[in-house]
Coordinates of C-alpha atoms in Angstrom, one line a residue:
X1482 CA 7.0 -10.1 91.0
X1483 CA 5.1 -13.1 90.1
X1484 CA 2.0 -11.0 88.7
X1485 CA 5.0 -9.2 85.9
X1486 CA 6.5 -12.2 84.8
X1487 CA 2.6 -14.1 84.5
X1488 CA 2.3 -10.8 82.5
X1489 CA 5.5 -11.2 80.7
X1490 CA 4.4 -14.8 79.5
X1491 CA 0.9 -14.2 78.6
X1492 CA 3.0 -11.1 76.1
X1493 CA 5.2 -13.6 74.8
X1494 CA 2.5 -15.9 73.9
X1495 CA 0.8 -13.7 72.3
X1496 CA 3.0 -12.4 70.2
X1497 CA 4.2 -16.3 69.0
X1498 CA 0.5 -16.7 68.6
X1499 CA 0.2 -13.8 66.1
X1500 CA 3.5 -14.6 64.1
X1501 CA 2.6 -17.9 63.6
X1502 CA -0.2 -17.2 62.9
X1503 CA 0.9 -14.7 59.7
X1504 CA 2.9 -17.0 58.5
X1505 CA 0.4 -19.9 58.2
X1506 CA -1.5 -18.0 56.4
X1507 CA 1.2 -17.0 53.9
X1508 CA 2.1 -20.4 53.6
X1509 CA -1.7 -21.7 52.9
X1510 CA -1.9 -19.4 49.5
X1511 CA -3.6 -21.4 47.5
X1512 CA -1.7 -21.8 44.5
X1513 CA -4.4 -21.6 41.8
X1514 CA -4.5 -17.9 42.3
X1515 CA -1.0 -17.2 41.9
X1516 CA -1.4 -19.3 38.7
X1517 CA -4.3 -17.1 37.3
X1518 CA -2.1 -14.4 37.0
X1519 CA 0.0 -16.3 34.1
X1520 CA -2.7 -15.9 31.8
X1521 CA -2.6 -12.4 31.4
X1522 CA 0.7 -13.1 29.7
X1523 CA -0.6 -16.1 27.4
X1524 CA -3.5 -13.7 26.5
X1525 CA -1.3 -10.9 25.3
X1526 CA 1.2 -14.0 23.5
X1527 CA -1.7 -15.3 21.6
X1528 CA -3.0 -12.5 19.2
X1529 CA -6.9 -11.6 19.7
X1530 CA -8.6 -13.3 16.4
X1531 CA -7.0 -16.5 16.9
X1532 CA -9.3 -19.1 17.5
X1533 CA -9.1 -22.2 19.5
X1534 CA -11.4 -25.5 19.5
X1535 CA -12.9 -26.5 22.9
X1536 CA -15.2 -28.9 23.5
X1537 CA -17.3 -28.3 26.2
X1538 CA -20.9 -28.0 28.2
X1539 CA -22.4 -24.3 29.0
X1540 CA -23.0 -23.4 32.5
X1541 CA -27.1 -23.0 32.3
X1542 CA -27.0 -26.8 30.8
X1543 CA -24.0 -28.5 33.4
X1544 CA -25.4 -26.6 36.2
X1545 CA -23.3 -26.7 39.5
X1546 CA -21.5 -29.8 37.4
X1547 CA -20.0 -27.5 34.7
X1548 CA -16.5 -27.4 36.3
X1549 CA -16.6 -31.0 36.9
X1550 CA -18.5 -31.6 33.1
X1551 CA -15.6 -29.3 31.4
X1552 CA -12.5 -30.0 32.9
X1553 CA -11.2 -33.1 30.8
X1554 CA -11.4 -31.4 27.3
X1555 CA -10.2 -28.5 28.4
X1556 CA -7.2 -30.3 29.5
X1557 CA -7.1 -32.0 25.9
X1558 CA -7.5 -28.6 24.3
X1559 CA -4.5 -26.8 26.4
X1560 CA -2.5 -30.0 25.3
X1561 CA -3.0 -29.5 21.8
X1562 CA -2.3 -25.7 21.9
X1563 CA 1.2 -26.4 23.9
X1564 CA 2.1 -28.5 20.8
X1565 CA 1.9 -25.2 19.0
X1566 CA 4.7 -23.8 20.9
X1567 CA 8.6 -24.5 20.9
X1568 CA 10.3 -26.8 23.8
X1569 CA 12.0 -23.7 24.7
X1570 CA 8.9 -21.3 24.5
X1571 CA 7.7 -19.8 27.7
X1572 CA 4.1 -20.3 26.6
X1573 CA 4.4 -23.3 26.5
X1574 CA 5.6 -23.5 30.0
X1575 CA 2.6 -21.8 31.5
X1576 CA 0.4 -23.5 29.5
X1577 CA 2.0 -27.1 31.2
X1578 CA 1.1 -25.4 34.3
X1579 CA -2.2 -25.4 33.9
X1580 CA -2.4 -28.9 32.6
X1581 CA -1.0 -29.8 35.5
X1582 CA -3.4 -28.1 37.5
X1583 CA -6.5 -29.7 35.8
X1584 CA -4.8 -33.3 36.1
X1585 CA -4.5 -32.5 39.7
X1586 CA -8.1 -31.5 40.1
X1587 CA -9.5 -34.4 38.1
X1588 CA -8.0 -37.0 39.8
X1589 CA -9.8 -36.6 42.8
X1590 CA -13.0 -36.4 41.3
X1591 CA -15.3 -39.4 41.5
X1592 CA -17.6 -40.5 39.1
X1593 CA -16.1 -38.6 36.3
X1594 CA -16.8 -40.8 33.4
X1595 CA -20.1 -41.9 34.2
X1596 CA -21.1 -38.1 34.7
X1597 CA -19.2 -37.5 31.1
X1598 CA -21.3 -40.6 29.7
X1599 CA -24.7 -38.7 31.2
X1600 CA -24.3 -35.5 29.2
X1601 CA -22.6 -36.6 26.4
X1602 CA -25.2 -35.6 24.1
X1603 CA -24.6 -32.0 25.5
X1604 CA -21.1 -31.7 24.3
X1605 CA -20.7 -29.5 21.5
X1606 CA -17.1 -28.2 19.8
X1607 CA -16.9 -24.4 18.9
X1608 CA -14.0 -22.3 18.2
X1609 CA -13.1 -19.5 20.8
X1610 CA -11.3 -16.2 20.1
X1611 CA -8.1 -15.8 22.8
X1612 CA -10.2 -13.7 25.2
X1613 CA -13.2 -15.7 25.5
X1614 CA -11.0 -19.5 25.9
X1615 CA -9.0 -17.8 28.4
X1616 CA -12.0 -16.1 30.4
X1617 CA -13.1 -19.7 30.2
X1618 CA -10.0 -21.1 31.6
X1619 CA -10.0 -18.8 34.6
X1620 CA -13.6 -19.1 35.3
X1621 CA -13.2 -23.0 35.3
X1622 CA -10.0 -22.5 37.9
X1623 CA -11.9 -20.0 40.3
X1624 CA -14.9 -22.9 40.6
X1625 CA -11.9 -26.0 41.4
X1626 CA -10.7 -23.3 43.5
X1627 CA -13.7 -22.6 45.2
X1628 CA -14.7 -26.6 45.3
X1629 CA -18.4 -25.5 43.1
X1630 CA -19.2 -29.0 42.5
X1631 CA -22.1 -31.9 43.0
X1632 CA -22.3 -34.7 43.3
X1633 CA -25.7 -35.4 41.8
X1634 CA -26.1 -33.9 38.8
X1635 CA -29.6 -33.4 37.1
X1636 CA -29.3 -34.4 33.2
X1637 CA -31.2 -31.9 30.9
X1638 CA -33.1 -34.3 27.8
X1639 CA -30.9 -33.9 24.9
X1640 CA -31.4 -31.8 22.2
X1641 CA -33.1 -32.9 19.2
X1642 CA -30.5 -32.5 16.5
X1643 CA -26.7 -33.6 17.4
X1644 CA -24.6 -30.5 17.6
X1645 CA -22.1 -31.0 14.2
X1646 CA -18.8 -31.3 14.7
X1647 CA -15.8 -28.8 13.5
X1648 CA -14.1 -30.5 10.5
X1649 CA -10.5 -28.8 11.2
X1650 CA -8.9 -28.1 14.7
X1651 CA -7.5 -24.6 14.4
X1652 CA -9.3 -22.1 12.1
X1653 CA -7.4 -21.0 8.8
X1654 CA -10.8 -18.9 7.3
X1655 CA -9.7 -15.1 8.0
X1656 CA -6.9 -14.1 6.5
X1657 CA -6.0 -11.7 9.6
X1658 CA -5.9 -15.4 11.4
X1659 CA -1.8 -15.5 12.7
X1660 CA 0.3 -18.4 14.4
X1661 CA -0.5 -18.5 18.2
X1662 CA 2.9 -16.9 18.9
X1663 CA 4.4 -14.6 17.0
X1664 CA 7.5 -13.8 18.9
X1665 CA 7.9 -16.9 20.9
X1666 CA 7.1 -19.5 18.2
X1667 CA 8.2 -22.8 16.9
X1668 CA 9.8 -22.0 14.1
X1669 CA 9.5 -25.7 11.9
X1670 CA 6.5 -24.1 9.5
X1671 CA 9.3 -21.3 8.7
X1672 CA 12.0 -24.6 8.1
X1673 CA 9.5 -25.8 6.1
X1674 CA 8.4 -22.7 3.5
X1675 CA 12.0 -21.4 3.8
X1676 CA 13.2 -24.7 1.0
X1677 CA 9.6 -23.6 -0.8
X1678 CA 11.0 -20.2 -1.5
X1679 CA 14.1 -21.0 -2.3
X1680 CA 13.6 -23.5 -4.6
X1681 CA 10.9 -20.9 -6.6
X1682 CA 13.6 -18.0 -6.6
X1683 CA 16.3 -20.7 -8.3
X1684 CA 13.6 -22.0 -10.6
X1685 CA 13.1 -18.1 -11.6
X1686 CA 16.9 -17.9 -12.1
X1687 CA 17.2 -20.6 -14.0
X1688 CA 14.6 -19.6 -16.6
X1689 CA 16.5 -16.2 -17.3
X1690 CA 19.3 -17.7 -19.1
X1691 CA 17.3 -20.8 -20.4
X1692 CA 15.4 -17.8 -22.6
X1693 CA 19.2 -16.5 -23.7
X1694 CA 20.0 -19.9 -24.8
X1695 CA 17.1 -19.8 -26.9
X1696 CA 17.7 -16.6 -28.0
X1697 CA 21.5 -17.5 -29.1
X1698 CA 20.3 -20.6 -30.9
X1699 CA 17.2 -18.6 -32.9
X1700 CA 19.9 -15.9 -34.1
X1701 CA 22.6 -18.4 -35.4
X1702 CA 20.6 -20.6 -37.2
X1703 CA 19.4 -17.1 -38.9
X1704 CA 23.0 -15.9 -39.6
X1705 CA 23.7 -19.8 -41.3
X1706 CA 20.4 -19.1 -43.3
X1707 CA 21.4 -15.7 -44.6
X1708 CA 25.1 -16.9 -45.3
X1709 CA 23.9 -19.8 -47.1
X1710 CA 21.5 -17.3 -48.9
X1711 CA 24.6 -14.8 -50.0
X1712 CA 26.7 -17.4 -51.1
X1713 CA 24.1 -19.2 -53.0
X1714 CA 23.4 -16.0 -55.3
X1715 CA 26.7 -14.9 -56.8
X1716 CA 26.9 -18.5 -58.2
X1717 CA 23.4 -18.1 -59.8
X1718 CA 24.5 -14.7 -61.3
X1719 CA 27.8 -16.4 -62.7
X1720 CA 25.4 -19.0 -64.6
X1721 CA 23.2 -16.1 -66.4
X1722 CA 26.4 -14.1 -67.4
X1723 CA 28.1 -16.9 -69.1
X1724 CA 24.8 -17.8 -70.9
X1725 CA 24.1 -14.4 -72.1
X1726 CA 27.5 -14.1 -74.1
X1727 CA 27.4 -17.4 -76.4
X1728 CA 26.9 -16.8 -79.4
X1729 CA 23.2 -17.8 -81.5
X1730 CA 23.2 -21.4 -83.1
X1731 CA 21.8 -19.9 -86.4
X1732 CA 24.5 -17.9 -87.0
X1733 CA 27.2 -20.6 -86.8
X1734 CA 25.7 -22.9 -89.2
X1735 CA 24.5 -20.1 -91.6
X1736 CA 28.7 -19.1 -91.8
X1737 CA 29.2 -22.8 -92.0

């Protein structure tokens, strides 16, 4: 009897051990990876030839600092494409997420502006289609996640000419180049040209009886011309007539 119920405990245990056990784990999901997954939706928001400044330090120059060297102005660049976006928009609600994320990870980090300060000659600013900035994103989150970082990090020498800086912040060269979000947009640059058009189509309007007005003033001062002309030649051929049928001088004093 005692032997079944030692038995019946050590079952018992066992089976708290393993359900506790599956629902640790569930509850330990890190939640950079269920993050991750959100930018598969940004990716197919954002059309492919946008491009989007980054500053930032390539991996065979950072080393194993390149998460660490990377994470701040990538922060600042996610910040400036949510401005992009609507209050409303949903992009712009995954893309807070993942600011969040990166203030979470840097906070924690020690040393950050000193390391910053080392390879600050190594920062250079480029313009990255949607595909490769979002490749970069989720590398960047799959090193915090898997804690690839140093502590001591060996500074490259820097390079001999300064890497030049981009004059504008989002690219406007290609014409194919369209607004991040063309569905899910602010919609303030469309306020804005909407007055623009208007105001042309009303200007065009205006012209088209501007040109009558013209037309109507032309043709009467024509008719007052021709009037004036009509009236101004039966008096002329009044004053020949009457001149034609006096009689000669000569003939009145030769009678006389």
């Amino acid at each position: 009897m005692k032997k079944s119920k030692s038995w019946i405990h050590v079952c018992v245990h066992f089976l708290l051990f393993i359900t506790l056990g599956v629902h640790s784990d569930r509850l330990n999901v890190n939640p950079v990876t269920n993050d991750i997954a959100k930018l598969s939706t940004l990716r197919q928001n954002i059309p492919k030839d946008y491009l989007i400044p980054l500053e930032y330090i390539p991996k065979e120059e950072a080393g194993m600092c390149w998460m660490k060297l990377n994470i701040f102005y990538l922060e600042e660049s996610l910040v400036r494409l949510s401005e992009k976006f609507g209050n409303v928009s949903s992009n712009k609600e995954n893309i807070s997420i993942f600011i969040q994320i990166l203030q979470e990870q840097r906070v924690h980090m020690q040393d950050l502006n000193d390391i910053m300060l080392d390879f600050e000659c190594h920062y250079r600013e480029e313009r990255f289609d949607t595909n490769q900035y979002f490749d970069f994103i989720e590398d960047l989150l799959r090193a915090a996640q898997n804690k690839e970082d140093a502590h001591d990090c060996d500074v490259p020498p820097c390079p001999t000419s300064p890497y030049p800086p981009l004059i504008d912040e989002y690219s406007e060269e290609s014409p194919t180049t369209s607004p991040p979000c063309p569905n899910d947009c602010n919609t303030s640059e469309q306020q804005r040209l909407l007055p623009e058009v208007v105001e042309r189509s009303l200007l065009s309007l205006l012209f088209i009886p501007l040109l009558a007005i013209v037309f109507l003033l032309v043709w009467k001062v024509r008719s007052r011309r021709n009037q004036d002309d009509v009236q101004q030649n039966p008096a002329e051929e009044g004053l020949t007539g009457t001149e034609g049928t006096a009689p000669p001088l000569d003939t009145e004093i030769s009678e006389k």
